[in-house]
Short mmCIF file of C-alpha atoms in Angstrom, two decimals:
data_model
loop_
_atom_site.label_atom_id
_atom_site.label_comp_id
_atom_site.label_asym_id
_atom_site.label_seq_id
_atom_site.Cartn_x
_atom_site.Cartn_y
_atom_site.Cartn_z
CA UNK A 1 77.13 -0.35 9.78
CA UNK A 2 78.04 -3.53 11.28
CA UNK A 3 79.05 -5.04 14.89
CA UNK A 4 82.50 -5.16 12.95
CA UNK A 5 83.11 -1.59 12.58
CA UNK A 6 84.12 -0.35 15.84
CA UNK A 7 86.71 -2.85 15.87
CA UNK A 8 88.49 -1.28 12.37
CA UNK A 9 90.84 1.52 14.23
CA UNK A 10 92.31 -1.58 15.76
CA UNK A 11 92.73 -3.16 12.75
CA UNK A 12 93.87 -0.15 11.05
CA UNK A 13 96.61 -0.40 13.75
CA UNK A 14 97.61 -4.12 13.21
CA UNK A 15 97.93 -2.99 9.54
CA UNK A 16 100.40 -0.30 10.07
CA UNK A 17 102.36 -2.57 11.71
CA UNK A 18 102.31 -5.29 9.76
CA UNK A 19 103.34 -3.50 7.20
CA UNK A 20 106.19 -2.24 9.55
CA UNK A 21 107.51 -5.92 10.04
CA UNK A 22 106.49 -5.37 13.52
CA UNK A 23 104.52 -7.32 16.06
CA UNK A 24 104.65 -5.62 19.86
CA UNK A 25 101.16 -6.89 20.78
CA UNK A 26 102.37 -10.22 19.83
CA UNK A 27 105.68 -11.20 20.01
CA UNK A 28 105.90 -14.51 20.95
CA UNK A 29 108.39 -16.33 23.77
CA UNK A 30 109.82 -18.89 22.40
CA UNK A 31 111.65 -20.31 24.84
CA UNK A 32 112.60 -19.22 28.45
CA UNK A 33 116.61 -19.35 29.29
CA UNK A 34 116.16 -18.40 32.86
CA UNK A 35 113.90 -16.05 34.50
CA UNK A 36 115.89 -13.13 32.70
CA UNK A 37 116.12 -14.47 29.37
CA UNK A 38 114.76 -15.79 26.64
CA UNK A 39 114.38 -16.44 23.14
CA UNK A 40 111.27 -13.73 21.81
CA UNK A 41 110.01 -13.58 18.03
CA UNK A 42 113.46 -15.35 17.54
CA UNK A 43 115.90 -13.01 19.12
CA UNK A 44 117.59 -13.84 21.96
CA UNK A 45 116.76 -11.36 24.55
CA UNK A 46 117.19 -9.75 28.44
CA UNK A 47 113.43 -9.75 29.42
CA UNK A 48 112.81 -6.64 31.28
CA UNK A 49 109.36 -6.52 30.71
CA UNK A 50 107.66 -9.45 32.68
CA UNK A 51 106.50 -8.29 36.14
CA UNK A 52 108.63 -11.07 37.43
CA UNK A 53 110.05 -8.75 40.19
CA UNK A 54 111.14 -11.08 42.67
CA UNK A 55 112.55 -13.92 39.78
CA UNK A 56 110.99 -16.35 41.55
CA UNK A 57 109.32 -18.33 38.00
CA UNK A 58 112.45 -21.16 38.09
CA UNK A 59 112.81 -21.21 41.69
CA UNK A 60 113.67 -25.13 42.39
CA UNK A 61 111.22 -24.97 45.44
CA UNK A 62 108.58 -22.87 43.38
CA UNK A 63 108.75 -25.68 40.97
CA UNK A 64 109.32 -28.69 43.07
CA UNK A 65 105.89 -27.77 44.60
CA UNK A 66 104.33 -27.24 41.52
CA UNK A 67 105.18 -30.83 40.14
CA UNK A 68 103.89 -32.57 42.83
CA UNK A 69 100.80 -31.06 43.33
CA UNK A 70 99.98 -31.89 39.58
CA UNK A 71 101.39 -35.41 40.89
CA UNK A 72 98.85 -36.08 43.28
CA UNK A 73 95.95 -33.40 42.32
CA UNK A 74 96.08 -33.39 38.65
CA UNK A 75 96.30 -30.61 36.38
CA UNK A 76 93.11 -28.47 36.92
CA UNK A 77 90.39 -28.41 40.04
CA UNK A 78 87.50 -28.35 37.04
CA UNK A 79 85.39 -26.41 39.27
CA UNK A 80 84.55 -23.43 40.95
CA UNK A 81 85.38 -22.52 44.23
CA UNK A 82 81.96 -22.61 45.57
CA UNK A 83 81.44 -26.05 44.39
CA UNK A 84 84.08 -28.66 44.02
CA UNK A 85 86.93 -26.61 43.10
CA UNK A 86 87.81 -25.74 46.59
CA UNK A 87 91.11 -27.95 47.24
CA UNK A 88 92.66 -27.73 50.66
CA UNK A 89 95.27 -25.90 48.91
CA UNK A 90 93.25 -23.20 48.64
CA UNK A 91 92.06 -23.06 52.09
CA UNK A 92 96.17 -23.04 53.31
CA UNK A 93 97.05 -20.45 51.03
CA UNK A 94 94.22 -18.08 51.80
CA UNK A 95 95.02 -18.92 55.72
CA UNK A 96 99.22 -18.31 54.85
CA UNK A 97 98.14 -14.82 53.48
CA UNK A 98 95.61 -13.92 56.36
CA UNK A 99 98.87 -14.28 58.35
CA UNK A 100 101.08 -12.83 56.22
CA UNK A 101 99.13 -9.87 55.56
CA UNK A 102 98.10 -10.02 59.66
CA UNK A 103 94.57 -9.72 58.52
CA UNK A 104 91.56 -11.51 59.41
CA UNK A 105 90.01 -12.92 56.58
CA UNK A 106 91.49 -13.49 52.74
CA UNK A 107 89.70 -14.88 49.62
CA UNK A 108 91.91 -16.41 46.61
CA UNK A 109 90.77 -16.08 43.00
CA UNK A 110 91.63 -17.34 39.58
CA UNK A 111 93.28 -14.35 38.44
CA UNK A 112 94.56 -11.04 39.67
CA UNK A 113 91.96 -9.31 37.16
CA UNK A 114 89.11 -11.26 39.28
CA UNK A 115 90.21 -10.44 42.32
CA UNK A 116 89.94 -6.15 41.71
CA UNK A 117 87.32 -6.45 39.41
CA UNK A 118 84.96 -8.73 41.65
CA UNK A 119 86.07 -6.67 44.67
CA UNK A 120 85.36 -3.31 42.98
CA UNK A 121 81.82 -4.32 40.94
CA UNK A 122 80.48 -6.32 44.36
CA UNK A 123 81.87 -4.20 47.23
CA UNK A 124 79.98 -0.77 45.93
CA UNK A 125 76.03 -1.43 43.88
CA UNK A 126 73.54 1.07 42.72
CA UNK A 127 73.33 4.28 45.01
CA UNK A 128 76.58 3.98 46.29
CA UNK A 129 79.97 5.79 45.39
CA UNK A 130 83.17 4.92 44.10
CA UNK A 131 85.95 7.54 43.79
CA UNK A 132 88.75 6.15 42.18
CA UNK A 133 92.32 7.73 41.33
CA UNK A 134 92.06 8.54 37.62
CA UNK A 135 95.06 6.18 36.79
CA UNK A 136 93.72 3.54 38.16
CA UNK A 137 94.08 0.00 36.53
CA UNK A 138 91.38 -1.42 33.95
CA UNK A 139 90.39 -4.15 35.97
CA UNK A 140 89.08 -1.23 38.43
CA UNK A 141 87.04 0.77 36.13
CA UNK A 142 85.69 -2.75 34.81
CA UNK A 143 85.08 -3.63 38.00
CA UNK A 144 83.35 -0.50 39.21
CA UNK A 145 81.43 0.30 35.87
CA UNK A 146 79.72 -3.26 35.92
CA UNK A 147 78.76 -2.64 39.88
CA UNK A 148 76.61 0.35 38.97
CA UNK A 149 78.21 2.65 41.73
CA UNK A 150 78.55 6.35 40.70
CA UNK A 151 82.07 6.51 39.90
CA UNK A 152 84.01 9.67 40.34
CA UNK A 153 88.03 10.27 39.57
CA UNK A 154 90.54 12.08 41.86
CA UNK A 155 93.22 13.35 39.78
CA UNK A 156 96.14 10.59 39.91
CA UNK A 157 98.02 10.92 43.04
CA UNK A 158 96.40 14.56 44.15
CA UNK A 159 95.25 13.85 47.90
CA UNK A 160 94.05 17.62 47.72
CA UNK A 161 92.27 16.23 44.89
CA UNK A 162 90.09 13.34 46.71
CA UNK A 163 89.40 15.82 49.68
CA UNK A 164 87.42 18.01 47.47
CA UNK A 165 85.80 15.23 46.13
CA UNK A 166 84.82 13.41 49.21
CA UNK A 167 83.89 16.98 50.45
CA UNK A 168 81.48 17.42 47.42
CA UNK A 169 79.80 14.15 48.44
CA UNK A 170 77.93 14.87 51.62
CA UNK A 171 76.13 12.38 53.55
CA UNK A 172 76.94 9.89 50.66
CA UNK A 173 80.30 9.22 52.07
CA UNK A 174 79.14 6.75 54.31
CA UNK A 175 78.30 4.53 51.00
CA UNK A 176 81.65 5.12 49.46
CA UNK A 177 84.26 3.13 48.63
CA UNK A 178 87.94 4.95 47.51
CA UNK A 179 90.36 3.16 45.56
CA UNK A 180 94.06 3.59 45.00
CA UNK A 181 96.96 1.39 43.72
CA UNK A 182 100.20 1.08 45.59
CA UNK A 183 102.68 1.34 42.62
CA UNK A 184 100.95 2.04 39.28
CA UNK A 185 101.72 0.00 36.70
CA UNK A 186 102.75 2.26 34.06
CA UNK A 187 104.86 4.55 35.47
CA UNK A 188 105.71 2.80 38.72
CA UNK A 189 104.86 5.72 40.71
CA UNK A 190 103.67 5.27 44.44
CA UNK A 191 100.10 6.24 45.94
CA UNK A 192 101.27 9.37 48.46
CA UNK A 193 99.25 6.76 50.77
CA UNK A 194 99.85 8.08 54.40
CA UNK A 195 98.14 11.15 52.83
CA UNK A 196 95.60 9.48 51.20
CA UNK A 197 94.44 7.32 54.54
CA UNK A 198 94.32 10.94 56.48
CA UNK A 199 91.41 12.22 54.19
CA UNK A 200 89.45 9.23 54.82
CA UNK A 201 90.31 9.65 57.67
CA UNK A 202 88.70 12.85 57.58
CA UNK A 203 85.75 12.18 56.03
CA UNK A 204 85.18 8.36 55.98
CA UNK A 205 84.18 5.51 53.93
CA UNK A 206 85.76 2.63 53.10
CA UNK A 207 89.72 1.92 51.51
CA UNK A 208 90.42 -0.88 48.89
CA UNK A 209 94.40 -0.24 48.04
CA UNK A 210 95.33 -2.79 44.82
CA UNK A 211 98.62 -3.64 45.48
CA UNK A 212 99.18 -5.95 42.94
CA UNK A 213 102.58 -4.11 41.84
CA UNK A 214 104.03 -3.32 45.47
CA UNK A 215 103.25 -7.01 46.85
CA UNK A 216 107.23 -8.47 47.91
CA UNK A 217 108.66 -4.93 46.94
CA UNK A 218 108.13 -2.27 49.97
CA UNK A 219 107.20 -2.42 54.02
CA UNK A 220 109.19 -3.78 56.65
CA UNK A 221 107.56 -7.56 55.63
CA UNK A 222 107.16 -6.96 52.19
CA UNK A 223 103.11 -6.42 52.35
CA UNK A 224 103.22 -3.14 50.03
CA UNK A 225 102.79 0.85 50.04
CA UNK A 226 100.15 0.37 52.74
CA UNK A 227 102.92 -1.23 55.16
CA UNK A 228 105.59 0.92 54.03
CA UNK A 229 103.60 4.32 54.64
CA UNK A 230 102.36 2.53 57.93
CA UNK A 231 99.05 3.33 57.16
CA UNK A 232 97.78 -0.57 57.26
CA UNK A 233 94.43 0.26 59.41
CA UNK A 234 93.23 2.46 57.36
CA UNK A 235 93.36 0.54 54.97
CA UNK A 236 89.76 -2.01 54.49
CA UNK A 237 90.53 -4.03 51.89
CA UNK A 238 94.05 -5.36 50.07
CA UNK A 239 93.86 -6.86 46.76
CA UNK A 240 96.61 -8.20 44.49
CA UNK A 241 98.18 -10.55 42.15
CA UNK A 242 100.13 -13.76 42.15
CA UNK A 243 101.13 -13.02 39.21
CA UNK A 244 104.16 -10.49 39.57
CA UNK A 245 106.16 -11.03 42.75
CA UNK A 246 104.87 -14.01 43.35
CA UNK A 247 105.37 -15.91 40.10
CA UNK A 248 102.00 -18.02 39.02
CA UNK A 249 98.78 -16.84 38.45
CA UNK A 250 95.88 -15.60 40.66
CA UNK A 251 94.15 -12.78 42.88
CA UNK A 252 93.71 -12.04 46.23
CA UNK A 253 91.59 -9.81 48.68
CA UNK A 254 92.90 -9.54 52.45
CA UNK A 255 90.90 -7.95 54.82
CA UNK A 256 89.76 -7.30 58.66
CA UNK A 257 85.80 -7.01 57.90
CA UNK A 258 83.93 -9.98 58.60
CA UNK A 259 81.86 -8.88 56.39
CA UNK A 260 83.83 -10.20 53.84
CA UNK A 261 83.10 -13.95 54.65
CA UNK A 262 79.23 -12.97 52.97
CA UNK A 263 80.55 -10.87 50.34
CA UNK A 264 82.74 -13.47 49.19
CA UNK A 265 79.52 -15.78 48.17
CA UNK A 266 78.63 -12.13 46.44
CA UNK A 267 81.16 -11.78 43.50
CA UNK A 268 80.52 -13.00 40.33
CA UNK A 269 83.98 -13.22 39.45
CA UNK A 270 84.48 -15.61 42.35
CA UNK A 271 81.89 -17.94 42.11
CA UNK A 272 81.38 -18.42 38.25
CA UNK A 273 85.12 -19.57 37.23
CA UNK A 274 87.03 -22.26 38.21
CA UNK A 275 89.15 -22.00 40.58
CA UNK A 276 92.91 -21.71 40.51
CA UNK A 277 95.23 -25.26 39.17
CA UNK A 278 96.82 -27.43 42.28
CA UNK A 279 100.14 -26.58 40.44
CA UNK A 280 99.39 -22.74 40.37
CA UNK A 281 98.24 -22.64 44.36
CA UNK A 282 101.61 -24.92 45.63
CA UNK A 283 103.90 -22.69 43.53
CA UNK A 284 101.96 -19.37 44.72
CA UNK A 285 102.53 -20.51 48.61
CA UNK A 286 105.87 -21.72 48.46
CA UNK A 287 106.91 -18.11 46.45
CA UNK A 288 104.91 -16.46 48.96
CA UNK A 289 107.16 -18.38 51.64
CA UNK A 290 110.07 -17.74 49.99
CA UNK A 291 109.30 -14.13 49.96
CA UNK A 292 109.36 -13.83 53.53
CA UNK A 293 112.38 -16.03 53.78
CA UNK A 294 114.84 -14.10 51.34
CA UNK A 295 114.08 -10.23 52.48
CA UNK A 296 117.63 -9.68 50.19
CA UNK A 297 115.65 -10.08 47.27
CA UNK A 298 113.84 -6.62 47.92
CA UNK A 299 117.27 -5.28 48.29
CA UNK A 300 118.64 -7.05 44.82
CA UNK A 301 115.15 -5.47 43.85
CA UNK A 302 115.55 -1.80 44.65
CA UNK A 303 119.44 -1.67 43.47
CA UNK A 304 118.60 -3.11 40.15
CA UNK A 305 115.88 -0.33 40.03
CA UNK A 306 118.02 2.26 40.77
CA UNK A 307 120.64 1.54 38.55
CA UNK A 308 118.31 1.06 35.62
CA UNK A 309 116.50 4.09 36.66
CA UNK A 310 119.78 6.25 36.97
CA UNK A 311 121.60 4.99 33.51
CA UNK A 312 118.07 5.44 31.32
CA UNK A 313 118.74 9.03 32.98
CA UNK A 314 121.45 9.67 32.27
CA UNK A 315 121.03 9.54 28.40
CA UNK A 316 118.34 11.58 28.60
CA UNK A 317 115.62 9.74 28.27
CA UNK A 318 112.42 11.35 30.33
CA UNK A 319 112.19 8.74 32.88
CA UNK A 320 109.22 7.84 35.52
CA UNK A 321 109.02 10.63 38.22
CA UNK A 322 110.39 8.40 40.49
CA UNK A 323 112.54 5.19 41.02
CA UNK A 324 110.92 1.69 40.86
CA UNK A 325 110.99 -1.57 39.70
CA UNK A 326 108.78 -0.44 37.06
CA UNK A 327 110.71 2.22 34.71
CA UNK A 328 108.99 3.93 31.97
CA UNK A 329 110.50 5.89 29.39
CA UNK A 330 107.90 8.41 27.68
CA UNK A 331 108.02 8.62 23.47
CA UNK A 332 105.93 11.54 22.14
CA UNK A 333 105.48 9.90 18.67
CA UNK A 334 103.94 6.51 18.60
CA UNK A 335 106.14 5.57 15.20
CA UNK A 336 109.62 6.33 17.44
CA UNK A 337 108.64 4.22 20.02
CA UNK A 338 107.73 1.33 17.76
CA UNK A 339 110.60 1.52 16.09
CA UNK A 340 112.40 1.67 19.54
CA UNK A 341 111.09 -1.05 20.38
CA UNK A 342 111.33 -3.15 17.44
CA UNK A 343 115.40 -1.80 17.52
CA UNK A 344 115.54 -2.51 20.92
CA UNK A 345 114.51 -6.24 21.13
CA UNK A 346 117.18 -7.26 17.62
CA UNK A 347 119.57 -5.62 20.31
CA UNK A 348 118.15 -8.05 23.07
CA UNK A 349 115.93 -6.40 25.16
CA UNK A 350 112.84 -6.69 25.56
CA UNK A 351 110.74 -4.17 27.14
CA UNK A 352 106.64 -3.56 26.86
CA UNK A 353 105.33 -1.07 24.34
CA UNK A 354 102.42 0.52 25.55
CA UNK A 355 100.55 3.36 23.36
CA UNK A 356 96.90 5.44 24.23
CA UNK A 357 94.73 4.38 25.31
CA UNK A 358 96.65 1.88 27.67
CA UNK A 359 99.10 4.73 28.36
CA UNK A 360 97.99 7.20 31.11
CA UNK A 361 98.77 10.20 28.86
CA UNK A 362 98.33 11.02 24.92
CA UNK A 363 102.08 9.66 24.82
CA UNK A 364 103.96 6.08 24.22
CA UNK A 365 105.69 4.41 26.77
CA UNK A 366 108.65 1.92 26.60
CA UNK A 367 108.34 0.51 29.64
CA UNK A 368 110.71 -1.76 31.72
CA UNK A 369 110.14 -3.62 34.83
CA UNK A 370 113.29 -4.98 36.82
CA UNK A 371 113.95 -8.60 38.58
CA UNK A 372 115.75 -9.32 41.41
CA UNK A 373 117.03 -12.03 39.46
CA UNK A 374 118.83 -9.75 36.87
CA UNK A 375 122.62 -9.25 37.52
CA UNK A 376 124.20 -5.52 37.27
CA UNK A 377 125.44 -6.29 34.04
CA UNK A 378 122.42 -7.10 32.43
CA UNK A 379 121.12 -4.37 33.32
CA UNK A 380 124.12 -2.68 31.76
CA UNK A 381 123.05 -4.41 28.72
CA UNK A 382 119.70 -2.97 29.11
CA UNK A 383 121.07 0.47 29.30
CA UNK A 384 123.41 0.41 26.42
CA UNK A 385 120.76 -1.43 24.11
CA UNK A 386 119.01 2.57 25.06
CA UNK A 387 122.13 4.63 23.93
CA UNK A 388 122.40 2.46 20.74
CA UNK A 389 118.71 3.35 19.64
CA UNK A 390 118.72 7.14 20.89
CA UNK A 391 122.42 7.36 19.25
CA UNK A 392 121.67 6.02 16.12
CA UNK A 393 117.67 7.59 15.14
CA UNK B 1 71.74 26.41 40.98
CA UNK B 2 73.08 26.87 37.67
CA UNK B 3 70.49 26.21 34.92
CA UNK B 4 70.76 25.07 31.75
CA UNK B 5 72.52 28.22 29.98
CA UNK B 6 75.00 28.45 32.67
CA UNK B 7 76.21 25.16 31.83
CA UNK B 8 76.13 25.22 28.29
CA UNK B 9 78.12 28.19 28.24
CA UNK B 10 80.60 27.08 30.84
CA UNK B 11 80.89 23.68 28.47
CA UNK B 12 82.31 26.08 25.55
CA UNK B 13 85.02 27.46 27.60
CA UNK B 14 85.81 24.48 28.61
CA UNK B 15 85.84 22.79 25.37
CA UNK B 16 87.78 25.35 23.39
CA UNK B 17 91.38 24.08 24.11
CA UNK B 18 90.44 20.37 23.56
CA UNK B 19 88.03 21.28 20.43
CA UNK B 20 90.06 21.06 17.22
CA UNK B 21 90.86 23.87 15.55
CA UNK B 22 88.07 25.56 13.09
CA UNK B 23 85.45 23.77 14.54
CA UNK B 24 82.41 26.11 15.33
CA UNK B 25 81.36 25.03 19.02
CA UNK B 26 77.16 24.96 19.45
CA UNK B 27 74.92 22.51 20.86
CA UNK B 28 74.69 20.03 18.80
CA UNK B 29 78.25 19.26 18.81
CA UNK B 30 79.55 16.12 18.77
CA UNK B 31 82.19 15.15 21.42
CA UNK B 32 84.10 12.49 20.27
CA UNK B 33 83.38 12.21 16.85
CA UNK B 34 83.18 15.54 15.48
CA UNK B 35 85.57 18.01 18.44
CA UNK B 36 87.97 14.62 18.01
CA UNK B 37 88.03 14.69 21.83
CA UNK B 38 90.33 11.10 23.60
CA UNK B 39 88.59 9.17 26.12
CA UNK B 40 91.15 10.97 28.40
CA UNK B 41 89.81 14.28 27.23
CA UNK B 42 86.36 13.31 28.27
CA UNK B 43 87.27 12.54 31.85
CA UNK B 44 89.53 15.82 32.58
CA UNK B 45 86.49 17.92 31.15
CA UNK B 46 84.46 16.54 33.48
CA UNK B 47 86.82 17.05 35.74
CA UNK B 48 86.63 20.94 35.44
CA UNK B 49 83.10 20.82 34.92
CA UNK B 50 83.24 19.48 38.70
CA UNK B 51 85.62 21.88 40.06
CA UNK B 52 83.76 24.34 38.48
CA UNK B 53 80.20 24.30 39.80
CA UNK B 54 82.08 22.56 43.07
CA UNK B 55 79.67 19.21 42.31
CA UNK B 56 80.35 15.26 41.70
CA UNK B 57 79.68 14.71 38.15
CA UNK B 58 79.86 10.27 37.87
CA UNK B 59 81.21 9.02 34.92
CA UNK B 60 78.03 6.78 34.67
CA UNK B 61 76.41 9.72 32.56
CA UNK B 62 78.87 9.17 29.75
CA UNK B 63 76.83 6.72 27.90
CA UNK B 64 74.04 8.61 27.31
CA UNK B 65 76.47 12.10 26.30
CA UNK B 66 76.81 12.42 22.61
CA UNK B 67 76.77 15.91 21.97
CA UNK B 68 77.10 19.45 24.06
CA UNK B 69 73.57 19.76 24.30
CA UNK B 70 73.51 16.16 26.11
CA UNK B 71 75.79 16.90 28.76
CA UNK B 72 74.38 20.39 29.64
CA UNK B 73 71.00 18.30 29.81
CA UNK B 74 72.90 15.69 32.49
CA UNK B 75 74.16 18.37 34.17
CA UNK B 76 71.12 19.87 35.02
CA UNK B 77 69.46 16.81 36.09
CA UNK B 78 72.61 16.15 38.61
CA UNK B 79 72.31 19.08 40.38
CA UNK B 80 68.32 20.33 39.81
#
C-alpha cells in the first residue's frame, strides 16, 4: 500500500482514454474567437459549454474596466482581504451588490468555491445541523463536511422530503441551517423554492440558497430563483459566483443578518487567500451593471434555451426535465458519451462531459450551457452537430 | 427503540437490491469494497434507513462505516 494507490482508478481512467485519442478533462482553448467560439484541442468550435450565460467575457465596457484597473492598481492585490488586500474596489462592489440584491450586508471572495464553501463550513460548527438537498454542489458538501455540522440530505428537489426531515429533528431545528441551489448545475433544474421557503417556514432555521447558476437569468431584476419564486425573505443568506453570468472570477454572500459583519472575520476561506485582482473586481461590477442595464439579454437567454432545449428533443435525445440555460443530455454508457463527445467537438461543438461521480446519477451527461451571446443559428449548428453523432453510431 | 438486531436485519433488506449478485450478505460485509456499493448508493441507503426507523441518520458516521456490522453499531448509538 501506498498514499498513491487510491489515486490508480483515476489513472486507470486517464489510460483508457489516452488510449482512446481522447482528452475531455483536458482539452485545451487555444484561442478565443468571440465569446461563442473558439479554437479547442485544435478544432474550431461553438462553445456551449462555458457558463458564460450572459456573453458578457468580450464586453468592450467589461474589458475597458478591466485594463485600467490593472493600469493604475496593478495586476494582483498580494494580500488578503483582512489585511492589505482590501482595495476600494472591493468595498464598491460588495456595496453595488448589497443594492442590487436589496440586502443589507454582502461579503466578496476570491472564488465562487470560497464563497459556498466558507459560508457552509463557518455558518453551521459542531452540534449544529445542516440538511442539504442531495444534489447539491461539491463546494457545499466540502463546505459542510469541514464545519463539523451533522449533515443530513433531502432527496433533490422533494419539499415533502425536507419536511420529514426537519420534522425528525426536534428542538435541533433552531441550530439548523438548509441549503438549496437555484438552478443545479448539471441538469439545470430549478429548486421548487416557494415550496421549499414554506417548510422553513414551518419549522424554522435558517436558508442559504447558492445561486451561482440563476444569478442574471430569472426574477423580475435578475437576482435568481429566490426573486423569481418571490420568496426573497425567506431566504437568510445568497451566495454565488462571478464567474458565470457575470464573466470574471469570484464569490459572493448577500445577506440581511448583521450577524454576518462577525462571521465574515469567521471563514477561513475568506481570510486566508488573497483577495480578488483589481482587473477581476472592475470587470465583475461593470458586468454586474451591465446586467441590470440590458434586461434583453435574459430574454436572448431563455429563447436560446428553449430552442436548444426543443431541437436536442426532438431527436430524441433524453433531455433535462426542464428548460434552461443549462441542457443536459443523459448517456447510459460512459464509452458512447465519450465518443459523443470526442465526435461532437471534430464537428465543432463543444459541450462538457461529465461521468459518476460528478454526475448526479450512475449515468454520463453531455451537457450544454447556452449564451445570450449565441445567435439562432449557432445553435442550429449545435443541434445538427447532435443528429450527425446519434445518426451515424 | 430498535436494538441492534432490528437494525441489522433491516440493513439486509435494504442492501439486497444494491448488493451484487451472489454475494452472501452477513455482518462482516464490506460496503464498498466487497457489495461494490457507489458513493451514491451509500447515501440513498441511508436514506431508507432514515425513513425507515423515522430518524436523522448524518452522513458524518460514514467514516467510521466499513462493514454491516459498523453501521448497525452507529445506528444504535444514534438513537440509544
Amino acid at each position: 500500500m501506498s498514499l498513491f494507490d487510491k489515486f490508480q482508478p483515476i489513472a486507470d481512467i486517464q489510460a483508457e482514454l489516452q488510449a482512446l485519442g481522447v482528452m475531455p478533462f483536458g482539452a485545451v482553448t487555444e484561442k478565443l474567437l468571440s465569446p461563442t467560439e473558439a479554437i479547442v484541442d485544435g478544432h474550431k468550435v461553438i462553445l456551449a459549454g462555458t457558463n458564460n450565460y450572459l456573453g458578457l467575457t468580450f464586453d468592450p465596457e467589461c474589458l475597458e474596466a478591466a485594463k485600467k484597473a490593472i493600469d493604475e492598481l496593478g495586476t494582483g492585490t498580494t494580500g488578503s482581504r483582512m489585511a492589505n488586500g482590501t482595495f476600494a474596489g472591493h468595498v464598491a462592489l460588495e456595496k453595488e451588490l448589497a443594492e442590487f440584491f436589496d440586502r443589507k450586508h454582502s461579503i466578496v471572495f476570491s472564488t465562487g468555491y470560497a464563497a459556498t464553501m466558507g459560508m457552509g463550513s463557518t455558518l453551521a460548527g459542531p452540534g449544529d445541523v445542516i440538511v442539504l438537498d442531495a444534489d447539491s454542489h461539491a463546494s457545499i458538501y466540502d463546505g459542510v463536511r469541514l464545519g463539523g455540522a451533522d449533515v443530513i440530505r433531502f432527496r433533490h428537489n422533494d419539499p415533502a422530503d425536507l419536511d420529514k426531515r426537519l420534522r425528525r429533528l426536534g428542538d435541533r431545528i433552531d441550530n439548523t441551517l438548509i441549503i438549496v441551489e437555484g438552478i443545479y448545475s448539471m441538469m439545470g433544474d430549478q429548486a421548487p423554492l416557494a415550496e421549499i421557503a414554506a417548510v422553513k417556514r414551518k419549522y424554522g432555521g435558517l436558508l442559504l440558497v447558492d445561486e451561482a447558476h440563476s444569478l442574471g437569468m430569472l426574477g423580475d431584476h435578475g437576482r435568481g430563483v429566490a426573486e423569481a419564486a418571490g420568496v426573497e425573505d425567506d431566504v437568510d443568506f445568497v451566495v454565488g459566483t462571478f464567474s458565470k453570468s457575470l464573466g470574471a472570477i469570484g464569490g459572493y454572500c448577500v445577506s440581511n443578518h448583521d450577524a454576518l459583519n462577525a462571521i465574515r472575520f469567521a471563514i477561513r476561506s475568506y481570510i486566508f487567500t488573497a483577495s480578488p485582482s483589481p482587473s477581476v473586481i472592475a470587470s465583475t461590477r461593470a458586468a454586474l451593471r451591465l446586467m441590470q442595464e440590458r434586461p434583453y439579454l435574459r430574454e436572448q437567454l431563455w429563447d436560446n434555451a428553449q430552442r436548444l432545449y426543443d431541437g436536442l428533443k426532438a431527436l430524441g435525445l433524453q433531455v433535462s426535465p426542464e428548460v434552461s440555460p443549462v441542457v443536459a443530455v443523459t448517456i447510459k454508457e460512459r464509452n458512447q458519451a465519450i465518443d459523443w463527445w470526442n465526435r461532437l467537438l471534430q464537428l465543432g461543438a463543444y459541450v462538457n462531459l461529465v461521468m459518476p461521480p460528478a454526475s448526479p446519477t450512475d449515468n454520463s451527461l453531455l451537457r450544454c450551457s447556452v449564451s445570450a451571446a449565441h445567435s439562432p443559428e449557432q445553435i442550429d449548428r449545435i443541434i445538427e452537430a447532435f443528429a450527425t453523432v446519434k445518426n451515424a453510431p | 427503540m430498535p436494538d441492534y438486531n432490528e437494525y441489522l436485519e433491516r440493513i439486509f433488506d435494504v442492501l439486497k437490491p444494491f448488493a451484487k449478485q451472489g454475494i452472501l450478505l452477513n455482518e462482516e460485509s464490506e460496503l464498498v469494497t466487497e457489495l461494490g456499493l457507489t458513493s451514491l448508493q451509500v447515501m440513498e441507503l441511508i436514506e431508507q434507513l432514515e425513513d425507515h426507523f423515522d430518524m436523522s441518520i448524518p452522513l458524518n458516521i460514514l467514516p467510521d462505516v466499513r462493514t454491516v456490522h459498523d453501521l448497525a453499531l452507529a445506528l444504535e448509538k444514534l438513537n440509544p
